[in-house]
Short mmCIF file of N, CA, C and O and ligand atoms in Angstrom, two decimals:
data_model
loop_
_atom_site.label_atom_id
_atom_site.label_comp_id
_atom_site.label_asym_id
_atom_site.label_seq_id
_atom_site.Cartn_x
_atom_site.Cartn_y
_atom_site.Cartn_z
N MET L 1373 -38.66 -15.35 -8.16
CA MET L 1373 -37.24 -15.28 -7.76
C MET L 1373 -36.72 -13.86 -7.97
O MET L 1373 -37.00 -13.24 -8.99
N ALA L 1374 -36.01 -13.34 -7.01
CA ALA L 1374 -35.47 -11.99 -7.13
C ALA L 1374 -34.44 -11.95 -8.25
O ALA L 1374 -33.77 -12.95 -8.52
N PHE L 1375 -34.32 -10.81 -8.89
CA PHE L 1375 -33.40 -10.71 -10.02
C PHE L 1375 -31.97 -11.07 -9.62
O PHE L 1375 -31.26 -11.76 -10.34
N GLU L 1376 -31.54 -10.59 -8.44
CA GLU L 1376 -30.16 -10.85 -7.99
C GLU L 1376 -29.89 -12.35 -7.89
O GLU L 1376 -28.80 -12.82 -8.19
N ASP L 1377 -30.92 -13.10 -7.43
CA ASP L 1377 -30.76 -14.54 -7.29
C ASP L 1377 -30.67 -15.23 -8.65
O ASP L 1377 -29.87 -16.12 -8.86
N LEU L 1378 -31.53 -14.76 -9.56
CA LEU L 1378 -31.53 -15.32 -10.90
C LEU L 1378 -30.18 -15.05 -11.57
O LEU L 1378 -29.57 -15.92 -12.18
N TYR L 1379 -29.72 -13.81 -11.41
CA TYR L 1379 -28.45 -13.38 -11.98
C TYR L 1379 -27.33 -14.30 -11.49
O TYR L 1379 -26.57 -14.86 -12.28
N ARG L 1380 -27.27 -14.45 -10.17
CA ARG L 1380 -26.21 -15.26 -9.58
C ARG L 1380 -26.29 -16.71 -10.08
O ARG L 1380 -25.28 -17.32 -10.42
N GLU L 1381 -27.50 -17.23 -10.12
CA GLU L 1381 -27.69 -18.62 -10.51
C GLU L 1381 -27.25 -18.88 -11.95
O GLU L 1381 -26.55 -19.83 -12.25
N VAL L 1382 -27.68 -17.99 -12.86
CA VAL L 1382 -27.35 -18.17 -14.28
C VAL L 1382 -25.85 -17.99 -14.51
O VAL L 1382 -25.22 -18.80 -15.19
N ILE L 1383 -25.29 -16.94 -13.92
CA ILE L 1383 -23.86 -16.68 -14.11
C ILE L 1383 -23.02 -17.83 -13.56
O ILE L 1383 -22.10 -18.32 -14.22
N LEU L 1384 -23.35 -18.28 -12.36
CA LEU L 1384 -22.55 -19.34 -11.75
C LEU L 1384 -22.69 -20.67 -12.48
O LEU L 1384 -21.73 -21.41 -12.60
N LYS L 1385 -23.90 -20.93 -12.98
CA LYS L 1385 -24.12 -22.18 -13.73
C LYS L 1385 -23.17 -22.24 -14.93
O LYS L 1385 -22.51 -23.26 -15.16
N HIS L 1386 -23.10 -21.14 -15.68
CA HIS L 1386 -22.25 -21.12 -16.87
C HIS L 1386 -20.77 -21.00 -16.53
O HIS L 1386 -19.91 -21.45 -17.29
N PHE L 1387 -20.47 -20.37 -15.40
CA PHE L 1387 -19.07 -20.21 -15.00
C PHE L 1387 -18.50 -21.55 -14.55
O PHE L 1387 -17.39 -21.93 -14.91
N LYS L 1388 -19.30 -22.29 -13.79
CA LYS L 1388 -18.83 -23.58 -13.27
C LYS L 1388 -18.75 -24.64 -14.36
O LYS L 1388 -17.91 -25.52 -14.33
N LYS L 1389 -19.72 -24.57 -15.30
CA LYS L 1389 -19.76 -25.59 -16.35
C LYS L 1389 -20.03 -24.91 -17.69
O LYS L 1389 -21.15 -24.95 -18.21
N PRO L 1390 -19.00 -24.26 -18.24
CA PRO L 1390 -19.21 -23.54 -19.50
C PRO L 1390 -19.55 -24.48 -20.65
O PRO L 1390 -18.98 -25.58 -20.73
N GLN L 1391 -20.46 -24.04 -21.50
CA GLN L 1391 -20.84 -24.82 -22.68
C GLN L 1391 -19.88 -24.52 -23.83
O GLN L 1391 -19.39 -23.39 -23.94
N ASN L 1392 -19.64 -25.53 -24.67
CA ASN L 1392 -18.77 -25.36 -25.85
C ASN L 1392 -17.40 -24.83 -25.47
O ASN L 1392 -16.82 -24.01 -26.16
N PHE L 1393 -16.90 -25.31 -24.34
CA PHE L 1393 -15.60 -24.90 -23.84
C PHE L 1393 -14.64 -26.06 -24.00
O PHE L 1393 -14.97 -27.20 -23.66
N GLY L 1394 -13.46 -25.81 -24.57
CA GLY L 1394 -12.48 -26.87 -24.74
C GLY L 1394 -11.24 -26.33 -25.39
O GLY L 1394 -11.21 -25.17 -25.81
N PRO L 1395 -10.21 -27.14 -25.47
CA PRO L 1395 -8.93 -26.67 -25.99
C PRO L 1395 -9.03 -26.15 -27.43
O PRO L 1395 -9.66 -26.78 -28.27
N VAL L 1396 -8.43 -24.99 -27.67
CA VAL L 1396 -8.30 -24.43 -29.01
C VAL L 1396 -6.83 -24.07 -29.19
O VAL L 1396 -6.32 -23.21 -28.47
N ALA L 1397 -6.16 -24.77 -30.09
CA ALA L 1397 -4.74 -24.48 -30.32
C ALA L 1397 -4.59 -23.11 -30.98
O ALA L 1397 -5.51 -22.66 -31.68
N ASP L 1398 -3.46 -22.46 -30.73
CA ASP L 1398 -3.24 -21.12 -31.30
C ASP L 1398 -3.49 -21.10 -32.80
O ASP L 1398 -4.11 -20.19 -33.32
N GLU L 1399 -2.99 -22.14 -33.51
CA GLU L 1399 -3.09 -22.12 -34.97
C GLU L 1399 -4.51 -22.39 -35.48
O GLU L 1399 -4.81 -22.10 -36.62
N GLU L 1400 -5.37 -22.93 -34.64
CA GLU L 1400 -6.74 -23.17 -35.11
C GLU L 1400 -7.72 -22.10 -34.62
O GLU L 1400 -8.89 -22.11 -35.00
N ALA L 1401 -7.25 -21.16 -33.80
CA ALA L 1401 -8.13 -20.10 -33.31
C ALA L 1401 -8.54 -19.18 -34.46
O ALA L 1401 -7.71 -18.76 -35.25
N THR L 1402 -9.83 -18.89 -34.56
CA THR L 1402 -10.32 -17.99 -35.60
C THR L 1402 -10.13 -16.54 -35.14
O THR L 1402 -9.87 -15.66 -35.94
N ALA L 1403 -10.28 -16.32 -33.86
CA ALA L 1403 -10.09 -14.98 -33.30
C ALA L 1403 -9.76 -15.10 -31.82
O ALA L 1403 -10.07 -16.12 -31.19
N GLU L 1404 -9.13 -14.06 -31.29
CA GLU L 1404 -8.95 -14.03 -29.85
C GLU L 1404 -9.02 -12.59 -29.37
O GLU L 1404 -8.86 -11.65 -30.15
N ASP L 1405 -9.34 -12.46 -28.10
CA ASP L 1405 -9.48 -11.12 -27.57
C ASP L 1405 -9.16 -11.18 -26.08
O ASP L 1405 -9.29 -12.22 -25.45
N GLU L 1406 -8.72 -10.03 -25.57
CA GLU L 1406 -8.43 -10.01 -24.14
C GLU L 1406 -8.85 -8.69 -23.54
O GLU L 1406 -9.05 -7.70 -24.23
N ASN L 1407 -9.00 -8.74 -22.24
CA ASN L 1407 -9.41 -7.57 -21.48
C ASN L 1407 -8.41 -7.43 -20.32
O ASN L 1407 -8.61 -8.00 -19.26
N PRO L 1408 -7.30 -6.73 -20.58
CA PRO L 1408 -6.21 -6.68 -19.60
C PRO L 1408 -6.63 -6.11 -18.24
O PRO L 1408 -6.07 -6.47 -17.21
N THR L 1409 -7.65 -5.24 -18.25
CA THR L 1409 -8.10 -4.64 -16.99
C THR L 1409 -8.54 -5.70 -16.00
O THR L 1409 -8.34 -5.58 -14.79
N CYS L 1410 -9.14 -6.77 -16.54
CA CYS L 1410 -9.69 -7.82 -15.68
C CYS L 1410 -8.85 -9.08 -15.72
O CYS L 1410 -8.84 -9.86 -14.78
N GLY L 1411 -8.12 -9.29 -16.83
CA GLY L 1411 -7.34 -10.52 -16.98
C GLY L 1411 -8.05 -11.57 -17.81
O GLY L 1411 -7.63 -12.72 -17.85
N ASP L 1412 -9.15 -11.19 -18.46
CA ASP L 1412 -9.87 -12.14 -19.31
C ASP L 1412 -9.13 -12.31 -20.63
O ASP L 1412 -8.67 -11.33 -21.21
N HIS L 1413 -9.04 -13.54 -21.08
CA HIS L 1413 -8.37 -13.82 -22.36
C HIS L 1413 -8.98 -15.08 -22.96
O HIS L 1413 -8.90 -16.15 -22.35
N PHE L 1414 -9.60 -14.93 -24.12
CA PHE L 1414 -10.25 -16.07 -24.75
C PHE L 1414 -9.84 -16.23 -26.20
O PHE L 1414 -9.62 -15.26 -26.91
N LYS L 1415 -9.76 -17.49 -26.60
CA LYS L 1415 -9.59 -17.84 -28.02
C LYS L 1415 -10.89 -18.47 -28.48
O LYS L 1415 -11.55 -19.17 -27.70
N LEU L 1416 -11.22 -18.20 -29.73
CA LEU L 1416 -12.49 -18.68 -30.26
C LEU L 1416 -12.25 -19.43 -31.56
O LEU L 1416 -11.50 -18.95 -32.43
N LEU L 1417 -12.84 -20.60 -31.65
CA LEU L 1417 -12.80 -21.37 -32.89
C LEU L 1417 -14.21 -21.35 -33.49
O LEU L 1417 -15.16 -21.73 -32.81
N VAL L 1418 -14.32 -20.86 -34.71
CA VAL L 1418 -15.62 -20.80 -35.37
C VAL L 1418 -15.51 -21.48 -36.72
O VAL L 1418 -14.56 -21.22 -37.48
N VAL L 1419 -16.45 -22.37 -37.03
CA VAL L 1419 -16.47 -23.03 -38.32
C VAL L 1419 -17.82 -22.75 -38.98
O VAL L 1419 -18.87 -22.91 -38.34
N LEU L 1420 -17.77 -22.31 -40.24
CA LEU L 1420 -18.99 -22.08 -40.99
C LEU L 1420 -19.21 -23.20 -41.98
O LEU L 1420 -18.26 -23.69 -42.59
N ALA L 1421 -20.46 -23.63 -42.13
CA ALA L 1421 -20.81 -24.60 -43.16
C ALA L 1421 -22.12 -24.12 -43.78
O ALA L 1421 -23.10 -23.90 -43.07
N ALA L 1422 -22.11 -23.94 -45.10
CA ALA L 1422 -23.29 -23.46 -45.83
C ALA L 1422 -23.87 -22.20 -45.20
O ALA L 1422 -25.09 -22.06 -45.05
N GLY L 1423 -22.97 -21.28 -44.80
CA GLY L 1423 -23.43 -19.99 -44.28
C GLY L 1423 -23.91 -19.99 -42.84
O GLY L 1423 -24.36 -18.96 -42.34
N ARG L 1424 -23.81 -21.14 -42.17
CA ARG L 1424 -24.22 -21.20 -40.77
C ARG L 1424 -23.04 -21.57 -39.88
O ARG L 1424 -22.10 -22.23 -40.33
N ILE L 1425 -23.16 -21.19 -38.61
CA ILE L 1425 -22.13 -21.55 -37.64
C ILE L 1425 -22.34 -23.02 -37.27
O ILE L 1425 -23.29 -23.36 -36.57
N SER L 1426 -21.47 -23.88 -37.80
CA SER L 1426 -21.67 -25.31 -37.58
C SER L 1426 -20.88 -25.80 -36.38
O SER L 1426 -21.16 -26.86 -35.83
N GLU L 1427 -19.87 -25.01 -35.98
CA GLU L 1427 -19.08 -25.39 -34.81
C GLU L 1427 -18.55 -24.13 -34.16
O GLU L 1427 -18.14 -23.18 -34.85
N ILE L 1428 -18.59 -24.11 -32.83
CA ILE L 1428 -18.01 -22.97 -32.11
C ILE L 1428 -17.50 -23.49 -30.77
O ILE L 1428 -18.15 -24.30 -30.12
N ARG L 1429 -16.29 -23.06 -30.44
CA ARG L 1429 -15.67 -23.53 -29.19
C ARG L 1429 -14.80 -22.41 -28.65
O ARG L 1429 -14.21 -21.67 -29.43
N PHE L 1430 -14.74 -22.29 -27.34
CA PHE L 1430 -13.85 -21.28 -26.79
C PHE L 1430 -12.93 -21.87 -25.75
O PHE L 1430 -13.20 -22.89 -25.14
N ASP L 1431 -11.81 -21.19 -25.58
CA ASP L 1431 -10.75 -21.65 -24.68
C ASP L 1431 -10.15 -20.42 -24.02
O ASP L 1431 -10.21 -19.33 -24.58
N GLY L 1432 -9.61 -20.59 -22.86
CA GLY L 1432 -8.97 -19.47 -22.19
C GLY L 1432 -9.45 -19.35 -20.76
O GLY L 1432 -9.98 -20.30 -20.19
N ARG L 1433 -9.26 -18.15 -20.21
CA ARG L 1433 -9.69 -17.97 -18.83
C ARG L 1433 -10.21 -16.56 -18.63
O ARG L 1433 -9.75 -15.61 -19.28
N GLY L 1434 -11.13 -16.45 -17.72
CA GLY L 1434 -11.69 -15.14 -17.44
C GLY L 1434 -12.54 -15.18 -16.19
O GLY L 1434 -12.67 -16.22 -15.54
N CYS L 1435 -13.09 -14.04 -15.86
CA CYS L 1435 -13.92 -13.93 -14.66
C CYS L 1435 -15.29 -14.57 -14.92
O CYS L 1435 -15.58 -15.02 -16.04
N ALA L 1436 -16.14 -14.59 -13.92
CA ALA L 1436 -17.46 -15.21 -14.05
C ALA L 1436 -18.30 -14.53 -15.13
O ALA L 1436 -19.00 -15.20 -15.88
N ILE L 1437 -18.20 -13.21 -15.23
CA ILE L 1437 -19.01 -12.48 -16.21
C ILE L 1437 -18.56 -12.83 -17.63
O ILE L 1437 -19.38 -13.16 -18.49
N SER L 1438 -17.26 -12.75 -17.90
CA SER L 1438 -16.80 -13.00 -19.26
C SER L 1438 -16.99 -14.46 -19.65
O SER L 1438 -17.39 -14.77 -20.78
N THR L 1439 -16.73 -15.37 -18.72
CA THR L 1439 -16.88 -16.80 -19.03
C THR L 1439 -18.34 -17.17 -19.29
O THR L 1439 -18.66 -17.86 -20.25
N SER L 1440 -19.23 -16.67 -18.45
CA SER L 1440 -20.65 -17.02 -18.63
C SER L 1440 -21.21 -16.36 -19.88
O SER L 1440 -22.01 -16.96 -20.59
N SER L 1441 -20.75 -15.15 -20.18
CA SER L 1441 -21.22 -14.48 -21.39
C SER L 1441 -20.80 -15.29 -22.62
O SER L 1441 -21.58 -15.49 -23.55
N CYS L 1442 -19.56 -15.77 -22.60
CA CYS L 1442 -19.03 -16.55 -23.71
C CYS L 1442 -19.79 -17.87 -23.85
O CYS L 1442 -20.16 -18.28 -24.96
N SER L 1443 -20.02 -18.53 -22.73
CA SER L 1443 -20.75 -19.80 -22.74
C SER L 1443 -22.15 -19.62 -23.32
O SER L 1443 -22.59 -20.38 -24.19
N MET L 1444 -22.85 -18.60 -22.86
CA MET L 1444 -24.22 -18.35 -23.35
C MET L 1444 -24.20 -17.95 -24.82
O MET L 1444 -25.07 -18.34 -25.59
N MET L 1445 -23.18 -17.18 -25.21
CA MET L 1445 -23.06 -16.76 -26.61
C MET L 1445 -22.94 -17.97 -27.53
O MET L 1445 -23.65 -18.05 -28.54
N THR L 1446 -22.06 -18.91 -27.16
CA THR L 1446 -21.85 -20.07 -28.04
C THR L 1446 -23.15 -20.87 -28.17
O THR L 1446 -23.47 -21.36 -29.24
N GLU L 1447 -23.90 -20.99 -27.07
CA GLU L 1447 -25.18 -21.71 -27.13
C GLU L 1447 -26.15 -21.03 -28.07
O GLU L 1447 -26.89 -21.67 -28.79
N ARG L 1448 -26.16 -19.69 -28.01
CA ARG L 1448 -27.14 -18.93 -28.79
C ARG L 1448 -26.84 -18.92 -30.28
O ARG L 1448 -27.76 -18.94 -31.09
N VAL L 1449 -25.56 -18.84 -30.65
CA VAL L 1449 -25.25 -18.64 -32.07
C VAL L 1449 -25.00 -19.93 -32.85
O VAL L 1449 -24.98 -19.90 -34.07
N LEU L 1450 -24.82 -21.04 -32.14
CA LEU L 1450 -24.58 -22.30 -32.84
C LEU L 1450 -25.77 -22.62 -33.75
O LEU L 1450 -26.92 -22.61 -33.31
N GLY L 1451 -25.48 -22.89 -35.01
CA GLY L 1451 -26.54 -23.23 -35.97
C GLY L 1451 -27.16 -22.02 -36.65
O GLY L 1451 -27.96 -22.17 -37.57
N LYS L 1452 -26.80 -20.83 -36.18
CA LYS L 1452 -27.38 -19.62 -36.76
C LYS L 1452 -26.61 -19.19 -38.02
O LYS L 1452 -25.44 -19.54 -38.20
N THR L 1453 -27.29 -18.42 -38.89
CA THR L 1453 -26.61 -17.89 -40.07
C THR L 1453 -25.70 -16.74 -39.62
O THR L 1453 -25.85 -16.21 -38.52
N VAL L 1454 -24.78 -16.35 -40.51
CA VAL L 1454 -23.88 -15.24 -40.20
C VAL L 1454 -24.68 -13.97 -39.93
O VAL L 1454 -24.40 -13.23 -38.99
N ALA L 1455 -25.71 -13.73 -40.75
CA ALA L 1455 -26.53 -12.53 -40.56
C ALA L 1455 -27.26 -12.55 -39.21
O ALA L 1455 -27.32 -11.53 -38.51
N GLU L 1456 -27.78 -13.72 -38.84
CA GLU L 1456 -28.47 -13.83 -37.54
C GLU L 1456 -27.48 -13.60 -36.39
O GLU L 1456 -27.80 -12.92 -35.41
N ALA L 1457 -26.28 -14.17 -36.52
CA ALA L 1457 -25.28 -14.01 -35.47
C ALA L 1457 -24.85 -12.54 -35.35
O ALA L 1457 -24.72 -12.02 -34.25
N ARG L 1458 -24.69 -11.87 -36.49
CA ARG L 1458 -24.32 -10.45 -36.45
C ARG L 1458 -25.41 -9.61 -35.79
O ARG L 1458 -25.11 -8.67 -35.05
N ALA L 1459 -26.65 -9.96 -36.05
CA ALA L 1459 -27.77 -9.23 -35.43
C ALA L 1459 -27.74 -9.43 -33.91
O ALA L 1459 -27.97 -8.48 -33.14
N MET L 1460 -27.42 -10.67 -33.48
CA MET L 1460 -27.34 -10.94 -32.04
C MET L 1460 -26.19 -10.17 -31.40
O MET L 1460 -26.31 -9.69 -30.28
N ILE L 1461 -25.07 -10.09 -32.13
CA ILE L 1461 -23.91 -9.36 -31.60
C ILE L 1461 -24.28 -7.90 -31.37
O ILE L 1461 -24.03 -7.35 -30.29
N SER L 1462 -24.89 -7.26 -32.37
CA SER L 1462 -25.19 -5.83 -32.19
C SER L 1462 -26.26 -5.62 -31.14
O SER L 1462 -26.22 -4.65 -30.39
N GLU L 1463 -27.20 -6.56 -31.04
CA GLU L 1463 -28.24 -6.44 -30.02
C GLU L 1463 -27.62 -6.58 -28.62
O GLU L 1463 -27.90 -5.78 -27.73
N PHE L 1464 -26.75 -7.58 -28.46
CA PHE L 1464 -26.16 -7.80 -27.14
C PHE L 1464 -25.24 -6.63 -26.74
O PHE L 1464 -25.30 -6.13 -25.62
N LEU L 1465 -24.37 -6.21 -27.67
CA LEU L 1465 -23.46 -5.11 -27.35
C LEU L 1465 -24.24 -3.83 -27.06
O LEU L 1465 -23.90 -3.07 -26.15
N GLY L 1466 -25.31 -3.59 -27.83
CA GLY L 1466 -26.15 -2.43 -27.58
C GLY L 1466 -26.78 -2.49 -26.20
O GLY L 1466 -26.86 -1.48 -25.49
N MET L 1467 -27.17 -3.70 -25.80
CA MET L 1467 -27.80 -3.86 -24.49
C MET L 1467 -26.82 -3.57 -23.35
O MET L 1467 -27.13 -2.78 -22.45
N VAL L 1468 -25.62 -4.18 -23.40
CA VAL L 1468 -24.69 -3.97 -22.27
C VAL L 1468 -24.11 -2.56 -22.26
O VAL L 1468 -23.68 -2.07 -21.23
N GLN L 1469 -24.13 -1.91 -23.44
CA GLN L 1469 -23.63 -0.53 -23.49
C GLN L 1469 -24.75 0.48 -23.20
O GLN L 1469 -24.53 1.68 -23.24
N GLY L 1470 -25.95 -0.06 -22.92
CA GLY L 1470 -27.06 0.82 -22.55
C GLY L 1470 -27.67 1.57 -23.72
O GLY L 1470 -28.34 2.58 -23.53
N LYS L 1471 -27.46 1.08 -24.95
CA LYS L 1471 -27.99 1.77 -26.12
C LYS L 1471 -29.34 1.25 -26.57
O LYS L 1471 -30.03 1.88 -27.34
N CYS L 1472 -29.70 0.02 -26.15
CA CYS L 1472 -31.00 -0.50 -26.53
C CYS L 1472 -31.48 -1.47 -25.44
O CYS L 1472 -30.71 -1.90 -24.59
N ASP L 1473 -32.77 -1.79 -25.50
CA ASP L 1473 -33.37 -2.68 -24.52
C ASP L 1473 -34.13 -3.80 -25.22
O ASP L 1473 -35.34 -3.74 -25.34
N PRO L 1474 -33.40 -4.82 -25.66
CA PRO L 1474 -34.09 -5.93 -26.33
C PRO L 1474 -35.03 -6.63 -25.34
O PRO L 1474 -34.79 -6.61 -24.14
N ALA L 1475 -36.06 -7.25 -25.86
CA ALA L 1475 -37.01 -7.96 -25.00
C ALA L 1475 -36.32 -9.13 -24.31
O ALA L 1475 -35.54 -9.85 -24.92
N ASP L 1476 -36.60 -9.30 -23.03
CA ASP L 1476 -35.98 -10.37 -22.26
C ASP L 1476 -36.21 -11.74 -22.88
O ASP L 1476 -35.30 -12.58 -22.92
N GLU L 1477 -37.43 -11.97 -23.36
CA GLU L 1477 -37.74 -13.31 -23.89
C GLU L 1477 -36.96 -13.59 -25.17
O GLU L 1477 -36.73 -14.73 -25.54
N HIS L 1478 -36.53 -12.53 -25.83
CA HIS L 1478 -35.72 -12.67 -27.03
C HIS L 1478 -34.28 -13.06 -26.67
O HIS L 1478 -33.60 -13.77 -27.39
N LEU L 1479 -33.83 -12.60 -25.52
CA LEU L 1479 -32.44 -12.82 -25.10
C LEU L 1479 -32.24 -14.11 -24.33
O LEU L 1479 -31.13 -14.63 -24.26
N GLY L 1480 -33.28 -14.63 -23.72
CA GLY L 1480 -33.12 -15.80 -22.88
C GLY L 1480 -32.25 -15.48 -21.67
O GLY L 1480 -32.32 -14.37 -21.13
N ASP L 1481 -31.38 -16.43 -21.30
CA ASP L 1481 -30.52 -16.25 -20.13
C ASP L 1481 -29.62 -15.01 -20.24
O ASP L 1481 -29.21 -14.44 -19.24
N LEU L 1482 -29.31 -14.61 -21.47
CA LEU L 1482 -28.41 -13.46 -21.66
C LEU L 1482 -28.97 -12.19 -21.04
O LEU L 1482 -28.23 -11.25 -20.74
N ALA L 1483 -30.29 -12.16 -20.84
CA ALA L 1483 -30.92 -10.96 -20.27
C ALA L 1483 -30.34 -10.60 -18.91
O ALA L 1483 -30.31 -9.43 -18.53
N VAL L 1484 -29.83 -11.60 -18.17
CA VAL L 1484 -29.28 -11.29 -16.84
C VAL L 1484 -28.05 -10.39 -16.93
O VAL L 1484 -27.71 -9.70 -15.97
N LEU L 1485 -27.40 -10.39 -18.08
CA LEU L 1485 -26.18 -9.58 -18.23
C LEU L 1485 -26.49 -8.09 -18.47
O LEU L 1485 -25.59 -7.28 -18.51
N LYS L 1486 -27.77 -7.79 -18.62
CA LYS L 1486 -28.15 -6.40 -18.83
C LYS L 1486 -27.64 -5.50 -17.69
O LYS L 1486 -27.28 -4.35 -17.89
N SER L 1487 -27.60 -6.06 -16.49
CA SER L 1487 -27.23 -5.25 -15.33
C SER L 1487 -25.77 -4.79 -15.34
O SER L 1487 -25.42 -3.90 -14.58
N VAL L 1488 -24.92 -5.38 -16.19
CA VAL L 1488 -23.52 -4.94 -16.21
C VAL L 1488 -23.38 -3.51 -16.72
O VAL L 1488 -22.37 -2.85 -16.49
N ARG L 1489 -24.42 -3.02 -17.42
CA ARG L 1489 -24.33 -1.66 -17.98
C ARG L 1489 -24.11 -0.61 -16.89
O ARG L 1489 -23.63 0.48 -17.17
N ASP L 1490 -24.45 -0.95 -15.66
CA ASP L 1490 -24.24 -0.01 -14.55
C ASP L 1490 -22.80 -0.05 -14.03
O ASP L 1490 -22.42 0.72 -13.16
N PHE L 1491 -22.00 -0.98 -14.57
CA PHE L 1491 -20.61 -1.13 -14.11
C PHE L 1491 -19.69 -1.14 -15.32
O PHE L 1491 -19.41 -2.20 -15.90
N PRO L 1492 -19.18 0.05 -15.72
CA PRO L 1492 -18.40 0.17 -16.95
C PRO L 1492 -17.25 -0.84 -17.07
O PRO L 1492 -16.97 -1.33 -18.17
N VAL L 1493 -16.61 -1.17 -15.97
CA VAL L 1493 -15.50 -2.13 -16.02
C VAL L 1493 -16.00 -3.50 -16.45
O VAL L 1493 -15.33 -4.24 -17.16
N ARG L 1494 -17.23 -3.84 -16.03
CA ARG L 1494 -17.82 -5.14 -16.34
C ARG L 1494 -18.35 -5.24 -17.76
O ARG L 1494 -18.52 -6.34 -18.29
N VAL L 1495 -18.64 -4.10 -18.35
CA VAL L 1495 -19.16 -4.10 -19.73
C VAL L 1495 -18.14 -4.77 -20.65
O VAL L 1495 -18.48 -5.58 -21.50
N LYS L 1496 -16.86 -4.47 -20.43
CA LYS L 1496 -15.80 -5.07 -21.26
C LYS L 1496 -15.75 -6.58 -21.08
O LYS L 1496 -15.51 -7.32 -22.03
N CYS L 1497 -15.96 -7.03 -19.85
CA CYS L 1497 -15.96 -8.48 -19.58
C CYS L 1497 -17.08 -9.16 -20.37
O CYS L 1497 -16.87 -10.17 -21.04
N ALA L 1498 -18.28 -8.59 -20.29
CA ALA L 1498 -19.44 -9.20 -20.94
C ALA L 1498 -19.32 -9.13 -22.46
O ALA L 1498 -19.76 -10.03 -23.18
N ALA L 1499 -18.71 -8.06 -22.97
CA ALA L 1499 -18.65 -7.82 -24.41
C ALA L 1499 -17.52 -8.59 -25.10
O ALA L 1499 -17.57 -8.82 -26.32
N LEU L 1500 -16.53 -9.00 -24.35
CA LEU L 1500 -15.29 -9.55 -24.91
C LEU L 1500 -15.50 -10.63 -25.98
O LEU L 1500 -15.04 -10.51 -27.11
N CYS L 1501 -16.21 -11.68 -25.63
CA CYS L 1501 -16.33 -12.80 -26.56
C CYS L 1501 -17.21 -12.44 -27.76
O CYS L 1501 -17.05 -13.00 -28.85
N TRP L 1502 -18.14 -11.50 -27.56
CA TRP L 1502 -18.99 -11.07 -28.67
C TRP L 1502 -18.16 -10.30 -29.70
O TRP L 1502 -18.38 -10.39 -30.90
N GLN L 1503 -17.20 -9.52 -29.20
CA GLN L 1503 -16.32 -8.80 -30.11
C GLN L 1503 -15.40 -9.79 -30.83
O GLN L 1503 -15.08 -9.61 -32.00
N ALA L 1504 -14.97 -10.84 -30.12
CA ALA L 1504 -14.15 -11.87 -30.76
C ALA L 1504 -14.96 -12.59 -31.84
O ALA L 1504 -14.43 -12.89 -32.92
N LEU L 1505 -16.22 -12.85 -31.58
CA LEU L 1505 -17.07 -13.50 -32.58
C LEU L 1505 -17.22 -12.61 -33.80
O LEU L 1505 -17.17 -13.09 -34.94
N SER L 1506 -17.37 -11.32 -33.56
CA SER L 1506 -17.49 -10.38 -34.67
C SER L 1506 -16.23 -10.42 -35.55
O SER L 1506 -16.31 -10.48 -36.78
N LYS L 1507 -15.07 -10.44 -34.90
CA LYS L 1507 -13.80 -10.54 -35.64
C LYS L 1507 -13.73 -11.85 -36.42
O LYS L 1507 -13.27 -11.89 -37.56
N ALA L 1508 -14.17 -12.94 -35.78
CA ALA L 1508 -14.12 -14.26 -36.42
C ALA L 1508 -15.00 -14.26 -37.67
O ALA L 1508 -14.61 -14.78 -38.71
N LEU L 1509 -16.19 -13.67 -37.56
CA LEU L 1509 -17.11 -13.64 -38.72
C LEU L 1509 -16.55 -12.77 -39.84
O LEU L 1509 -16.70 -13.08 -41.02
N ASP L 1510 -15.89 -11.67 -39.45
CA ASP L 1510 -15.26 -10.80 -40.46
C ASP L 1510 -14.23 -11.60 -41.26
O ASP L 1510 -14.06 -11.42 -42.46
N LYS L 1511 -13.51 -12.45 -40.54
CA LYS L 1511 -12.46 -13.22 -41.17
C LYS L 1511 -13.02 -14.31 -42.09
O LYS L 1511 -12.48 -14.58 -43.15
N LEU L 1512 -14.12 -14.94 -41.65
CA LEU L 1512 -14.65 -16.11 -42.35
C LEU L 1512 -15.64 -15.77 -43.47
O LEU L 1512 -15.71 -16.47 -44.48
N ALA L 1513 -16.43 -14.75 -43.22
CA ALA L 1513 -17.56 -14.51 -44.15
C ALA L 1513 -17.19 -13.51 -45.26
O ALA L 1513 -16.22 -12.82 -45.18
ZN1 ZN G 1050 -13.66 -9.98 -16.53
#
């Protein structure tokens, strides 16, 4: 399958049916972040139990890139320790900012977002929820 097709398929799958997506009231949001350039705005609810992410949910609205990035992020970090989640955050942000090239098999579906590094406006969309997760972990851990 051509990369463009894979990219479209993965992004659209998560955009149409985001995972761990549901209502998060303002008072229960652990962190929120927005990208005014694009209009993306997400709230994130993160719950830690015994040092692991036991629950994660996001709410809000955004473009296909930001929504699919958020959906894939929640799938990847659920059940992970704070240290593991922080490592994933820096790896993902490094990848979309063009600072590192993690192995595709390590990233899973997230690898398709590597191509946003060629579009600076899109980097913010892809990075948004990861930065919100970082803020949430700072608050909780
Ligand atoms: Zn966006």
